[in-house]
CSV table of C-alpha atoms and ligand atoms in Angstrom, one decimal:
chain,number,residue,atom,x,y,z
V,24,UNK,CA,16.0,60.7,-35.4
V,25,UNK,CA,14.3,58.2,-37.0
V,26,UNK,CA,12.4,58.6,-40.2
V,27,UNK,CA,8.5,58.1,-40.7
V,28,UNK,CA,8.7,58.5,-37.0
V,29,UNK,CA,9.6,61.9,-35.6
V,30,UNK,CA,7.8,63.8,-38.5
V,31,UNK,CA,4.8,62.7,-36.7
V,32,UNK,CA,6.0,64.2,-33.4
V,33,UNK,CA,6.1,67.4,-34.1
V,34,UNK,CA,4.8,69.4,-31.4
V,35,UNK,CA,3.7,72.6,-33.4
V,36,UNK,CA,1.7,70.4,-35.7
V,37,UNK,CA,0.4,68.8,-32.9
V,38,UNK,CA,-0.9,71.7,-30.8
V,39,UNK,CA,-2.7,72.9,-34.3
V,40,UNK,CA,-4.2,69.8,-34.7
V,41,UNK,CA,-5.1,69.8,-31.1
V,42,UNK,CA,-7.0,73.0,-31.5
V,43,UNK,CA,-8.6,72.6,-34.7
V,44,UNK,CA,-10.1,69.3,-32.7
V,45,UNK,CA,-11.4,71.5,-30.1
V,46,UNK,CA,-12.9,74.2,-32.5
V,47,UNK,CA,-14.6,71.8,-34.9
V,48,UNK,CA,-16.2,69.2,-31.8
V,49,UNK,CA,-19.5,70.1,-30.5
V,50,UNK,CA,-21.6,67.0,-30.3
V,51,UNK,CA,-21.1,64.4,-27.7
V,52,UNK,CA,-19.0,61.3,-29.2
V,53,UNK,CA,-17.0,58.3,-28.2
V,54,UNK,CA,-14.8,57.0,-29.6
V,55,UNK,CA,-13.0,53.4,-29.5
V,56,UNK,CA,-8.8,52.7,-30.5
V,57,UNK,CA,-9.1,49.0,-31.3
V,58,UNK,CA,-5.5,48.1,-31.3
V,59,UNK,CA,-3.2,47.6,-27.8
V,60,UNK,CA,-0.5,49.7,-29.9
V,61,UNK,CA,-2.8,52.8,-29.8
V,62,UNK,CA,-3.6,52.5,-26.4
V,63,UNK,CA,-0.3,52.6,-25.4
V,64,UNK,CA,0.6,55.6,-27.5
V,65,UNK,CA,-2.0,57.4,-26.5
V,66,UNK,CA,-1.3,57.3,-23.1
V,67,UNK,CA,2.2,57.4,-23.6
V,68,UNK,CA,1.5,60.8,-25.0
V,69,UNK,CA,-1.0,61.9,-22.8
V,70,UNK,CA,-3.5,62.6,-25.5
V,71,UNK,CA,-7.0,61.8,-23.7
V,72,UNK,CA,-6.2,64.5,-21.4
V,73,UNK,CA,-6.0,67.0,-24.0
V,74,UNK,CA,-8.7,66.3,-25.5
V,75,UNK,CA,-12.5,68.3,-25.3
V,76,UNK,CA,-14.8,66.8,-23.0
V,77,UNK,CA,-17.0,66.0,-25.9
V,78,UNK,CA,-14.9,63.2,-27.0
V,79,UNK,CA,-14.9,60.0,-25.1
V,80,UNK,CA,-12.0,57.0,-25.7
V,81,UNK,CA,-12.2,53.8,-25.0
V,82,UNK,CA,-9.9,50.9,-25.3
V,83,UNK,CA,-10.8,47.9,-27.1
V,84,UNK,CA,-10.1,44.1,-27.4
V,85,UNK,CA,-6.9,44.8,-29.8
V,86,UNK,CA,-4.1,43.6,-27.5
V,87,UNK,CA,-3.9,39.7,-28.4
V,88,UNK,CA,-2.1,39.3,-25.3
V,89,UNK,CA,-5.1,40.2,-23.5
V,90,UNK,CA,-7.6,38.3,-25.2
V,91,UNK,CA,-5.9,34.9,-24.9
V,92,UNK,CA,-7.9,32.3,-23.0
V,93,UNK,CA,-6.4,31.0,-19.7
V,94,UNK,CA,-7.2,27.6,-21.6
V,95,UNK,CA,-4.4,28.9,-23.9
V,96,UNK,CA,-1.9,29.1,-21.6
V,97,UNK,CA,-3.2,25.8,-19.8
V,98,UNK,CA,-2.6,24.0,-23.4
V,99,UNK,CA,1.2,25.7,-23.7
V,100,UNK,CA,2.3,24.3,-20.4
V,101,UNK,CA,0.7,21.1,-21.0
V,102,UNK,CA,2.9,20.8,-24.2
V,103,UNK,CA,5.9,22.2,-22.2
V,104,UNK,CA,5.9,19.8,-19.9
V,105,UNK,CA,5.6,16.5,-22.4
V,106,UNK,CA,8.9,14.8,-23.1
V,107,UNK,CA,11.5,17.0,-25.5
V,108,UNK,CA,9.6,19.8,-26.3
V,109,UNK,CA,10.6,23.5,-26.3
V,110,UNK,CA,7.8,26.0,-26.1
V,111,UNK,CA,9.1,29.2,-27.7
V,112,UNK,CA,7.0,32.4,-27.3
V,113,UNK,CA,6.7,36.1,-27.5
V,114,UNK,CA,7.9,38.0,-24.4
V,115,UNK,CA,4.6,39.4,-23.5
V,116,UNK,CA,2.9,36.1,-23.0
V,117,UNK,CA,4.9,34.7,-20.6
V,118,UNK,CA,4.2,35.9,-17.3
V,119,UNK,CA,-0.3,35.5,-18.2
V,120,UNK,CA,-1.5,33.6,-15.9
V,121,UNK,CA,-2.7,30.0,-16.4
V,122,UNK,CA,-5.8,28.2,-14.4
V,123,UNK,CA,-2.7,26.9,-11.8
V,124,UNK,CA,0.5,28.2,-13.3
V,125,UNK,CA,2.3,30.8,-15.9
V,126,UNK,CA,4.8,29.9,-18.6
V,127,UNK,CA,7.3,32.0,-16.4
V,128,UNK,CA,6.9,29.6,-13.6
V,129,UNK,CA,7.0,26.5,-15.7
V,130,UNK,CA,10.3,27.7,-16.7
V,131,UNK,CA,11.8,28.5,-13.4
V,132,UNK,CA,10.6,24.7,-12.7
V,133,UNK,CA,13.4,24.2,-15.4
V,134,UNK,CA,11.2,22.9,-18.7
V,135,UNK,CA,12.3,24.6,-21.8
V,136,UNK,CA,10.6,27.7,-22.4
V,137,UNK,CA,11.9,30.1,-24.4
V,138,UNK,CA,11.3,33.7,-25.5
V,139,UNK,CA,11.7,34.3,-29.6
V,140,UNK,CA,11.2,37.9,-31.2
V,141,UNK,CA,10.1,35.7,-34.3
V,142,UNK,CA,8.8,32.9,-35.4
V,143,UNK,CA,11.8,32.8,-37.5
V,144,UNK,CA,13.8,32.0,-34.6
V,145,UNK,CA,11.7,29.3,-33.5
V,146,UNK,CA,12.4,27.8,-36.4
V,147,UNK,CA,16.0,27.8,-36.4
V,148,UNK,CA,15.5,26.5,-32.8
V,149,UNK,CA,13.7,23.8,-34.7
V,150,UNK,CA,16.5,23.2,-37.5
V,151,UNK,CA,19.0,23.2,-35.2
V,152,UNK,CA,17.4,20.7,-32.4
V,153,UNK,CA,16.1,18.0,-34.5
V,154,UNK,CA,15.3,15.6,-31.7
V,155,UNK,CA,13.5,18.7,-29.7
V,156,UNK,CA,9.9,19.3,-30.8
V,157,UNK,CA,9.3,23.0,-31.1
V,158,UNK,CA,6.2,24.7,-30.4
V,159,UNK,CA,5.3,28.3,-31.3
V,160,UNK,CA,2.7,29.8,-29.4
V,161,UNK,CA,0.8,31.6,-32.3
V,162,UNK,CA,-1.0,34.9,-31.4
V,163,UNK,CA,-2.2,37.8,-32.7
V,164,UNK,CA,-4.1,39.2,-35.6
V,165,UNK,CA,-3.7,39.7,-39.0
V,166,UNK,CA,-0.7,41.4,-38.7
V,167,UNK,CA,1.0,38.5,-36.8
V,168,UNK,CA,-0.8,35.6,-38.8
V,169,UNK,CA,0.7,35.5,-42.0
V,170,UNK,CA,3.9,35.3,-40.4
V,171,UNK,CA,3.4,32.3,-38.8
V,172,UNK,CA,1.7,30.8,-41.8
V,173,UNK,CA,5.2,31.8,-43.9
V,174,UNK,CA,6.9,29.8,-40.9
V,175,UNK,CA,4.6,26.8,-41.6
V,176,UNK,CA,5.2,27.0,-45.4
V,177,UNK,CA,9.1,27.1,-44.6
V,178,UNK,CA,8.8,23.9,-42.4
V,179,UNK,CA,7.2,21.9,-45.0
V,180,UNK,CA,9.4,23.1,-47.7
V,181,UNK,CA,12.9,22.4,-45.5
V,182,UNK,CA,11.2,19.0,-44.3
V,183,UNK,CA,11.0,20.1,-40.9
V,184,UNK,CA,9.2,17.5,-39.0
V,185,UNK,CA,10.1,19.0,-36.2
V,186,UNK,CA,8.2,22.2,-35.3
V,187,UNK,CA,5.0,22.8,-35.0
V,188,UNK,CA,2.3,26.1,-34.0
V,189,UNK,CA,0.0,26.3,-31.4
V,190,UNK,CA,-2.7,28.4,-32.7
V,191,UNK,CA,-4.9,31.7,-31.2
V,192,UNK,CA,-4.8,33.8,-33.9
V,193,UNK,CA,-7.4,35.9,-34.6
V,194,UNK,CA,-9.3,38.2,-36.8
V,195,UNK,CA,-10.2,41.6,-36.1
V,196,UNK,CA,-13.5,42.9,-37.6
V,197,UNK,CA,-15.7,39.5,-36.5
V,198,UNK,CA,-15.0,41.1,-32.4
V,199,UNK,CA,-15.0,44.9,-33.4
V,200,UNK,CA,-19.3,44.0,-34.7
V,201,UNK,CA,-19.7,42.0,-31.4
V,202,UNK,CA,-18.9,44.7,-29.8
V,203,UNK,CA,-21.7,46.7,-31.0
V,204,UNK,CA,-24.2,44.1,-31.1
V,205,UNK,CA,-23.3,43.4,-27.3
V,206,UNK,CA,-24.5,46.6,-26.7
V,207,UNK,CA,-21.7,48.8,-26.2
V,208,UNK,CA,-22.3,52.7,-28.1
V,209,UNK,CA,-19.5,53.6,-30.2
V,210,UNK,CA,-19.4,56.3,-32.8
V,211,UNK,CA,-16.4,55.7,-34.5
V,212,UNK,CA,-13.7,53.2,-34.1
V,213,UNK,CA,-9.8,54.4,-34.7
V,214,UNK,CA,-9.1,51.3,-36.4
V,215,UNK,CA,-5.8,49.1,-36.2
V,216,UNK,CA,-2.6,50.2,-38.5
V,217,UNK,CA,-0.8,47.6,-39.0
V,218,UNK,CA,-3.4,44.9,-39.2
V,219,UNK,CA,-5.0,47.3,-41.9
V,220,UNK,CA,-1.8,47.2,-43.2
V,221,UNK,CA,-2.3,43.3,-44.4
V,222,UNK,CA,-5.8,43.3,-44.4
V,223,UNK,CA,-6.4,46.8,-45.9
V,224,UNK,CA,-8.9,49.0,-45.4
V,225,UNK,CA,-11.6,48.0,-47.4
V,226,UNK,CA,-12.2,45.6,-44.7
V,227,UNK,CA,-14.3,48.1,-42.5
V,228,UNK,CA,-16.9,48.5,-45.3
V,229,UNK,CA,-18.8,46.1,-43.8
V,230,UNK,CA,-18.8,47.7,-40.2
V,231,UNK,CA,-20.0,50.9,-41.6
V,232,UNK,CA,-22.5,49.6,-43.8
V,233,UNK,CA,-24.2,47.4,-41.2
V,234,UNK,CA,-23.7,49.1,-37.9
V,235,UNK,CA,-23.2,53.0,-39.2
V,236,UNK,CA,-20.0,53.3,-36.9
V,237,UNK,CA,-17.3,55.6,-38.6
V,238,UNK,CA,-14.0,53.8,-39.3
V,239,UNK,CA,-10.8,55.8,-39.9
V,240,UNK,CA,-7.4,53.7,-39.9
V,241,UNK,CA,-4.7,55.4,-38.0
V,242,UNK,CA,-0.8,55.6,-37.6
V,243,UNK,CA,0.6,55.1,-34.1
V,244,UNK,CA,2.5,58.5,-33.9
V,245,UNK,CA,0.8,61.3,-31.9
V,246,UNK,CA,-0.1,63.4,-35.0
V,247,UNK,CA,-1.0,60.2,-36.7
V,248,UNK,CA,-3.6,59.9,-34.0
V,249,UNK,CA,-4.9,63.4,-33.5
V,250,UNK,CA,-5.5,63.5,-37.1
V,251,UNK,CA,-7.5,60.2,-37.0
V,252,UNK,CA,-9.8,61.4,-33.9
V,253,UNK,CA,-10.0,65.0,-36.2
V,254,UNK,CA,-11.3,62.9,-39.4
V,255,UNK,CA,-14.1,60.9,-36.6
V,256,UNK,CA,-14.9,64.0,-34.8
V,257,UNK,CA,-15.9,65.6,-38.4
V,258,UNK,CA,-17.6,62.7,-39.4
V,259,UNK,CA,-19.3,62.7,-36.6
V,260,UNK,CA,-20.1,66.7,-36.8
V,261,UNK,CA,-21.1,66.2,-40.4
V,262,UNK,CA,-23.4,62.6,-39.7
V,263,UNK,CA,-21.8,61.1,-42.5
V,264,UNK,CA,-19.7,57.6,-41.3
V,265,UNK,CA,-17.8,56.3,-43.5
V,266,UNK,CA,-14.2,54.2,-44.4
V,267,UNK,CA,-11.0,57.0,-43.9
V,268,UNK,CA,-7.7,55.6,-44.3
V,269,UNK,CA,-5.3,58.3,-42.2
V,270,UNK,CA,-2.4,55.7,-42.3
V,271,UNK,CA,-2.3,56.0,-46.6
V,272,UNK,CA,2.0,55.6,-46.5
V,273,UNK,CA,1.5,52.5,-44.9
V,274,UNK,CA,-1.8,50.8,-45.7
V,275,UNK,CA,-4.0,50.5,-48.9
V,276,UNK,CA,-7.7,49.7,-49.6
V,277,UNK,CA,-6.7,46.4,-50.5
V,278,UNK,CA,-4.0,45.7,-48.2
V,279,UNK,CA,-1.0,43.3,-48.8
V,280,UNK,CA,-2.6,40.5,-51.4
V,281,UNK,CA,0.9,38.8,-51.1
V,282,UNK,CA,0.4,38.2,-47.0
V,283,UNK,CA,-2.9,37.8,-47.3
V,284,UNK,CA,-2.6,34.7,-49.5
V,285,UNK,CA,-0.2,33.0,-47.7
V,286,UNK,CA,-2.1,33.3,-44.6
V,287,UNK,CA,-5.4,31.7,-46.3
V,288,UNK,CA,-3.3,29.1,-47.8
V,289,UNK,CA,-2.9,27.7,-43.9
V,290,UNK,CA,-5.2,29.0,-42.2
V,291,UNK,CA,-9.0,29.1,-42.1
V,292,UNK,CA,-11.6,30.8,-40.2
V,293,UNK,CA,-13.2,29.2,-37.0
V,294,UNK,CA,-14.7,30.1,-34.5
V,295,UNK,CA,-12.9,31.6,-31.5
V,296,UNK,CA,-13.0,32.5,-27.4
V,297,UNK,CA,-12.1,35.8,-27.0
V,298,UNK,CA,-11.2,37.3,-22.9
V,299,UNK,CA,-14.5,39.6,-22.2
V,300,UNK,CA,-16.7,39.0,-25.4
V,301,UNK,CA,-16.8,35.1,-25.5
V,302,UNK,CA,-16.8,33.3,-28.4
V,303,UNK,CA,-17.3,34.9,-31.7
V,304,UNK,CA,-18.3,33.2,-35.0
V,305,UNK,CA,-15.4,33.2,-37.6
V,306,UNK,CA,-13.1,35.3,-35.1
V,307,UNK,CA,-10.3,32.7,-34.8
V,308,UNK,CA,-7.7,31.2,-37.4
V,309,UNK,CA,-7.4,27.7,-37.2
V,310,UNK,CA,-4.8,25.7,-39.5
V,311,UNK,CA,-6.4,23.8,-42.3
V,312,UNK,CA,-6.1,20.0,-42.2
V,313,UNK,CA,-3.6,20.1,-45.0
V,314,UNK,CA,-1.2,21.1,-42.8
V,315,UNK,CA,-2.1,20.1,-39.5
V,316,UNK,CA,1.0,17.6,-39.5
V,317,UNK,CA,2.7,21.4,-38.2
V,318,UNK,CA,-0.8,21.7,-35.8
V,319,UNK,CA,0.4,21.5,-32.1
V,320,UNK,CA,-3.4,21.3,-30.9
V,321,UNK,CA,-4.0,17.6,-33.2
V,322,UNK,CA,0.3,16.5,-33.0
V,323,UNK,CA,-0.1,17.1,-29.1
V,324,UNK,CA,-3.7,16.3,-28.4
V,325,UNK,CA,-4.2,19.3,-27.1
V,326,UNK,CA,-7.8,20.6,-25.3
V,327,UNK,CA,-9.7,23.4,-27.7
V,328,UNK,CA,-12.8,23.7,-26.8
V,329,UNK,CA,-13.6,26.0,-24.4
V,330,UNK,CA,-16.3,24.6,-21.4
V,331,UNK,CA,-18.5,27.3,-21.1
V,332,UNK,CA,-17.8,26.9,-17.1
V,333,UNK,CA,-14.4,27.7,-17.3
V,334,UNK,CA,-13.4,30.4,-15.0
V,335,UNK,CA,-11.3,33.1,-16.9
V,336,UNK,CA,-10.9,35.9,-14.7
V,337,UNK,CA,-9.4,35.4,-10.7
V,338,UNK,CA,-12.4,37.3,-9.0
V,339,UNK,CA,-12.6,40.7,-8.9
V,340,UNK,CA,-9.8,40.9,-12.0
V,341,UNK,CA,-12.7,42.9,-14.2
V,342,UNK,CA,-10.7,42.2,-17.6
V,343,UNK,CA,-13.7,41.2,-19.1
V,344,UNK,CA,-15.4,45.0,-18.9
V,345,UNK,CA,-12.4,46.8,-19.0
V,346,UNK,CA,-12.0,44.9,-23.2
V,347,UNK,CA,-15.1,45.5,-23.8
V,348,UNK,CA,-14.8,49.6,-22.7
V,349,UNK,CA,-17.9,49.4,-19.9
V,350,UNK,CA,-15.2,50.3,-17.2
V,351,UNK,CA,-11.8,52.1,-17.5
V,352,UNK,CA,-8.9,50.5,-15.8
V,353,UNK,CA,-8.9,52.7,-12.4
V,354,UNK,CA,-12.7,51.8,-11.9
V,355,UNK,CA,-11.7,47.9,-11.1
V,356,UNK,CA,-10.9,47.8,-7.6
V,357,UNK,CA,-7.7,46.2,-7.6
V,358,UNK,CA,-6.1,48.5,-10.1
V,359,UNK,CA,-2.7,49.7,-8.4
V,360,UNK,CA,-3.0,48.1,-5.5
V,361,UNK,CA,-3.8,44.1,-5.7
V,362,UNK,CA,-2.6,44.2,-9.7
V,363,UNK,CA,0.1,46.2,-10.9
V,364,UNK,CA,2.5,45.2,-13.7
V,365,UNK,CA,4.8,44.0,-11.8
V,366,UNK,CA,2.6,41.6,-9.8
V,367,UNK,CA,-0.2,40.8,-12.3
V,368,UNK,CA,-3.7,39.7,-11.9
V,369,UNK,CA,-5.0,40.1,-15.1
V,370,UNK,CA,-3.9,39.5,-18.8
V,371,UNK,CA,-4.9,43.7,-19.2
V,372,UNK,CA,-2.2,44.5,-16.8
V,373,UNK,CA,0.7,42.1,-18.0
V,374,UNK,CA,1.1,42.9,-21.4
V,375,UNK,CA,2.5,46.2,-22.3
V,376,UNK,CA,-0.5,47.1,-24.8
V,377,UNK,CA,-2.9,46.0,-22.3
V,378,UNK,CA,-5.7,48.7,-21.3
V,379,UNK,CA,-4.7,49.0,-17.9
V,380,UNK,CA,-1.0,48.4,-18.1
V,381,UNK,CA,-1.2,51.7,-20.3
V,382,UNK,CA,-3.5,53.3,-17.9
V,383,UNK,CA,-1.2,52.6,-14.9
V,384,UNK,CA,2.5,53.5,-16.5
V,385,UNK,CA,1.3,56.7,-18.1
V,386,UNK,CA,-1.7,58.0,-16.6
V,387,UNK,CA,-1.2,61.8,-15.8
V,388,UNK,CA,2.5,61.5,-16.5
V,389,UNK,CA,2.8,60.6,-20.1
V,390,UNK,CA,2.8,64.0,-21.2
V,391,UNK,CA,5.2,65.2,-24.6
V,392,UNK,CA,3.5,68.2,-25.4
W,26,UNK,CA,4.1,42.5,-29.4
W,27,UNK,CA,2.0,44.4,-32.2
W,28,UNK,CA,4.4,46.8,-32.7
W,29,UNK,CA,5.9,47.6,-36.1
W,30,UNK,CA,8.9,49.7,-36.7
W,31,UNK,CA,9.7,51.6,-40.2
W,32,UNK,CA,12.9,50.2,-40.8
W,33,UNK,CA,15.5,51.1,-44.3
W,34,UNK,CA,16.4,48.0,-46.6
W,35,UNK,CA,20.5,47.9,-46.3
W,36,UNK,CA,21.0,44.9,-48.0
W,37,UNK,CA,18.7,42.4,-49.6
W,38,UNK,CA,19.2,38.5,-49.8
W,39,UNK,CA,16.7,36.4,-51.5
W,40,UNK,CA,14.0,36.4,-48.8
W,41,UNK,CA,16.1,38.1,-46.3
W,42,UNK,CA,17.3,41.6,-45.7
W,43,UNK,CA,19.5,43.3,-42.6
W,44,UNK,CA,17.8,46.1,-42.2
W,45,UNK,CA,18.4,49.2,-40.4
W,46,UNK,CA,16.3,51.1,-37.6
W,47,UNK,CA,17.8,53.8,-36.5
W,48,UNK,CA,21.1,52.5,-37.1
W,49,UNK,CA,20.7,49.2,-35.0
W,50,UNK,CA,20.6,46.6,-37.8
W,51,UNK,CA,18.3,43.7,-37.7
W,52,UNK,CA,17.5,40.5,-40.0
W,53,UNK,CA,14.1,40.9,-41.7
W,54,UNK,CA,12.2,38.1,-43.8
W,55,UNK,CA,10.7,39.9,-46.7
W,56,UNK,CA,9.3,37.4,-48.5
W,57,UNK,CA,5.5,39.2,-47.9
W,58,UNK,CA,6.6,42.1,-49.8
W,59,UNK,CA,7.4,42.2,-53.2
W,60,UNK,CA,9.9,45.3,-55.4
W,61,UNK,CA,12.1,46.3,-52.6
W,62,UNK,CA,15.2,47.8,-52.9
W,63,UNK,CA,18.1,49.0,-50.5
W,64,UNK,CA,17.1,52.4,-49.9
W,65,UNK,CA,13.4,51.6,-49.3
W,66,UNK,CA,11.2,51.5,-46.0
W,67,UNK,CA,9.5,48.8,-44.9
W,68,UNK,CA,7.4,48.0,-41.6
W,69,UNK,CA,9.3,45.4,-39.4
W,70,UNK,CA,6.8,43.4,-37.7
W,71,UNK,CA,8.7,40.4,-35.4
W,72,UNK,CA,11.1,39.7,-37.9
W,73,UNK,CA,8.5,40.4,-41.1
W,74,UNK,CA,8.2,43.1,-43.2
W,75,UNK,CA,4.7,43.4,-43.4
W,76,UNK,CA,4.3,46.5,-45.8
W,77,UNK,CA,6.1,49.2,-47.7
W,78,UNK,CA,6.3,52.9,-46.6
W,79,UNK,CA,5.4,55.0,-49.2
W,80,UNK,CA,7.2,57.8,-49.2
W,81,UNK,CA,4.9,60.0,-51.4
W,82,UNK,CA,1.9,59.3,-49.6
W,83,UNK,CA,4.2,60.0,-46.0
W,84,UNK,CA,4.4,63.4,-47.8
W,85,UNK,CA,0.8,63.8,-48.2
W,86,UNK,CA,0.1,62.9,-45.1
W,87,UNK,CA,2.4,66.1,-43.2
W,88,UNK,CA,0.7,68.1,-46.1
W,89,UNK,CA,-2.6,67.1,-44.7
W,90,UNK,CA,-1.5,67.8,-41.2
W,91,UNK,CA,-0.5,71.4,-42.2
W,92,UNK,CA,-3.8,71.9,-44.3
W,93,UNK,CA,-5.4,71.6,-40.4
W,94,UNK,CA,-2.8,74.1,-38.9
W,95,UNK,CA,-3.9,76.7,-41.7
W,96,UNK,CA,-6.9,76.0,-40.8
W,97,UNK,CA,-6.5,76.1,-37.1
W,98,UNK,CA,-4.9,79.8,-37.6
W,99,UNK,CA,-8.0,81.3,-39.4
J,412,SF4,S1,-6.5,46.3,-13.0
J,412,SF4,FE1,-5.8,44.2,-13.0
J,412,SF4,S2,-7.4,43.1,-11.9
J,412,SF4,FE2,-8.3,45.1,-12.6
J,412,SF4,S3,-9.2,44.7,-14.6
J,412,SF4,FE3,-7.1,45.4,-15.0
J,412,SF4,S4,-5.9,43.5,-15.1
J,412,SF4,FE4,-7.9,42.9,-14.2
């Protein structure tokens, strides 16, 4: 039993919750989870089944995994395959598929790719392989950023010359308002814990203010998440949007100032291709000049702009829609059949958080209750 | 990869801890959060502790939760 987790499981609690949900929604809504993490869970636990037919979910961009360009992946091999470099990355991004290859391949062609849980360990890769030159491959959003930027501030302190980050971190709220302005009708968004948790969530006054969508940050746990689509649902019932913070033991309207500042000291906002919404002004984090002797893009000469030709998607892979909620995962045709998780076509079906990896592993099945 | 697990502080050094989750110990770098003690929850984000759990507020939260089951049962 682990605590702060299986409070939240409680199935009692959850069937109330459940049914007060299906007393109090009347009006049509929908209804987007932002974050990968909530995806997963929700399917996990086999909420949208539950759930009246008023409300409608869709998934979001929030799996940084699947938002990654191709041209990502393209640069990482390229800087795998130059002399005495080691490309360390998380597990998830290894088997993405590249414009010719995948990091997985590149590493069964025997260059030295390796998978780290942190950047902490590529940087005692670094320290401990001074005439290597390590390469993390930064993604993620602001719950993933600051880390790296602590990395890069531990480099320059301990004089490593040595390692270096390659760079497609992102920002959440930029892509959550291109969303709406693309057109796509959202009520309310569940919005992302643990990037709330740095960034706080003050940071969706904005999104309510301009675009009138509710925003209520949510916990990953079943309840956590019931109770988050009960405070949307009553919003919604009640016409007033507004910022609710559901996730209070965990994130605070200001979020962590101490995170926050290291990540600003390195990094600074630019703008950024994301899979299925293109590029979006201020979206991306790009490391300031100051420290660009730890930037893998400017110490490897590496390719960042993104031709507006480039092909993402192998045809008939409908990503694209599927991140931006027009389709759900079983409406692309190759869904099960051509692209599973085991065989891949798209970035949605690789990564664990991915919209249709979700869909595929737990649809129907991932009942608790 | 954007998981984050609540995880107990079992020993603190400098910048690092070994924390516990479930009992599997891990090695945390907690230099993003500040006032921790062995004892408290943190959220263990690849190798970061990103937040603190607050324990009071984890309260308030179940409390909440059962304010909707009352409310359920009317
Ligand atoms: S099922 Fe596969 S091919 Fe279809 S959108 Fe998802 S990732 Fe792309």
């Amino acid at each position: 039993m682990i605590k702060y987790i299986s409070e939240y499981r409680d199935k009692k609690l959850i069937e109330d919750t459940l049914s007060e949900i299906r007393r109090i929604s009347h009006k049509p809504v929908t209804l987007m989870e932002v974050c990968g993490g909530h995806t997963m869970s929700l399917h996990k636990n086999g909420i949208p089944a539950l759930l009246p037919g008023t409300i409608k979910l869709l998934s979001g961009p929030g799996c940084p995994v699947c938002v990654t360009s191709r041209r990502f992946i393209d640069n990482a091999v390229a800087a795998g395959r130059m002399k005495d470099t080691v490309v360390t990355t998380f597990g998830d991004l290894i088997r993405v598929p590249g414009s010719e290859t995948s990091l997985e391949k590149e590493k069964a062609d025997g260059r030295d790719i390796r998978i780290v849980y942190s950047s902490a360990d590529a940087l005692k890769i670094a320290s401990e392989n001074p005439n290597k030159k390590v390469i993390f491959l930064g993604i993620g959003f602001e719950t993933t950023a600051p880390s790296s930027a602590v990395a890069i501030l531990r480099a320059q302190r301990e004089t490593l010359n040595n390692f270096y980050i390659l760079s497609a971190h992102k920002v959440m709220p930029p892509a959550m308002a291109a969303l709406i302005d693309k057109g796509v009708k959202i009520d309310g968004y569940i919005c992302p814990g643990h990037v709330s948790t740095i960034a706080g969530s003050n940071m969706y006054l904005p999104l309510v203010e301009n675009y009138g969508v509710g925003c209520v940050v949510s916990g990953f746990e079943p309840l956590d998440l019931l109770q988050t689509i009960y405070m949307l649902v009553r919003q919604h019932e009640e016409g007033s949007v507004k910022v609710e913070n559901q996730y209070i033991r965990a994130v605070t309207p200001e979020g962590n100032l101490k995170a926050i500042e290291q990540m600003d000291k390195v990094f600074e906002p630019d703008n950024d291709w994301w899979r299925g919404l293109g590029v979006i002004p201020e979206s991306g984090l790009k490391i300031k000049d100051e420290y660009k002797a730890f930037d893998a893009y400017s110490q490897f000469q590496l390719d960042e702009e993104m031709d507006a030709s480039f092909i993402e998607e192998e045809e008939g892979c409908r990503c694209a829609d599927v991140l931006k909620g027009i389709i759900s995962p079983p409406e692309c045709s190759f869904f099960g059949t051509r692209c599973t998780p085991e065989d891949p076509a798209g970035a949605c079906m690789v990564s664990s958080e991915g919209a249709c990896a979700a869909w595929f592993r737990y649809s129907g099945k991932g009942l608790v209750l | 990869m954007c998981l984050s697990i609540p995880a107990e502080i079992i020993n603190i050094n400098k910048d690092k801890a070994t924390v516990s989750v479930g009992g599997t110990r891990y090695q945390a770098d907690i230099s993003m959060v500040d006032g921790v003690s062995p004892g408290d929850f943190i959220l263990l984000h690849s190798g970061y502790a990103i937040g603190k759990i607050d324990s009071t507020k984890a309260i308030k939260t179940l409390a909440l939760m059962e304010e909707i089951k009352r409310k359920a049962g009317d």
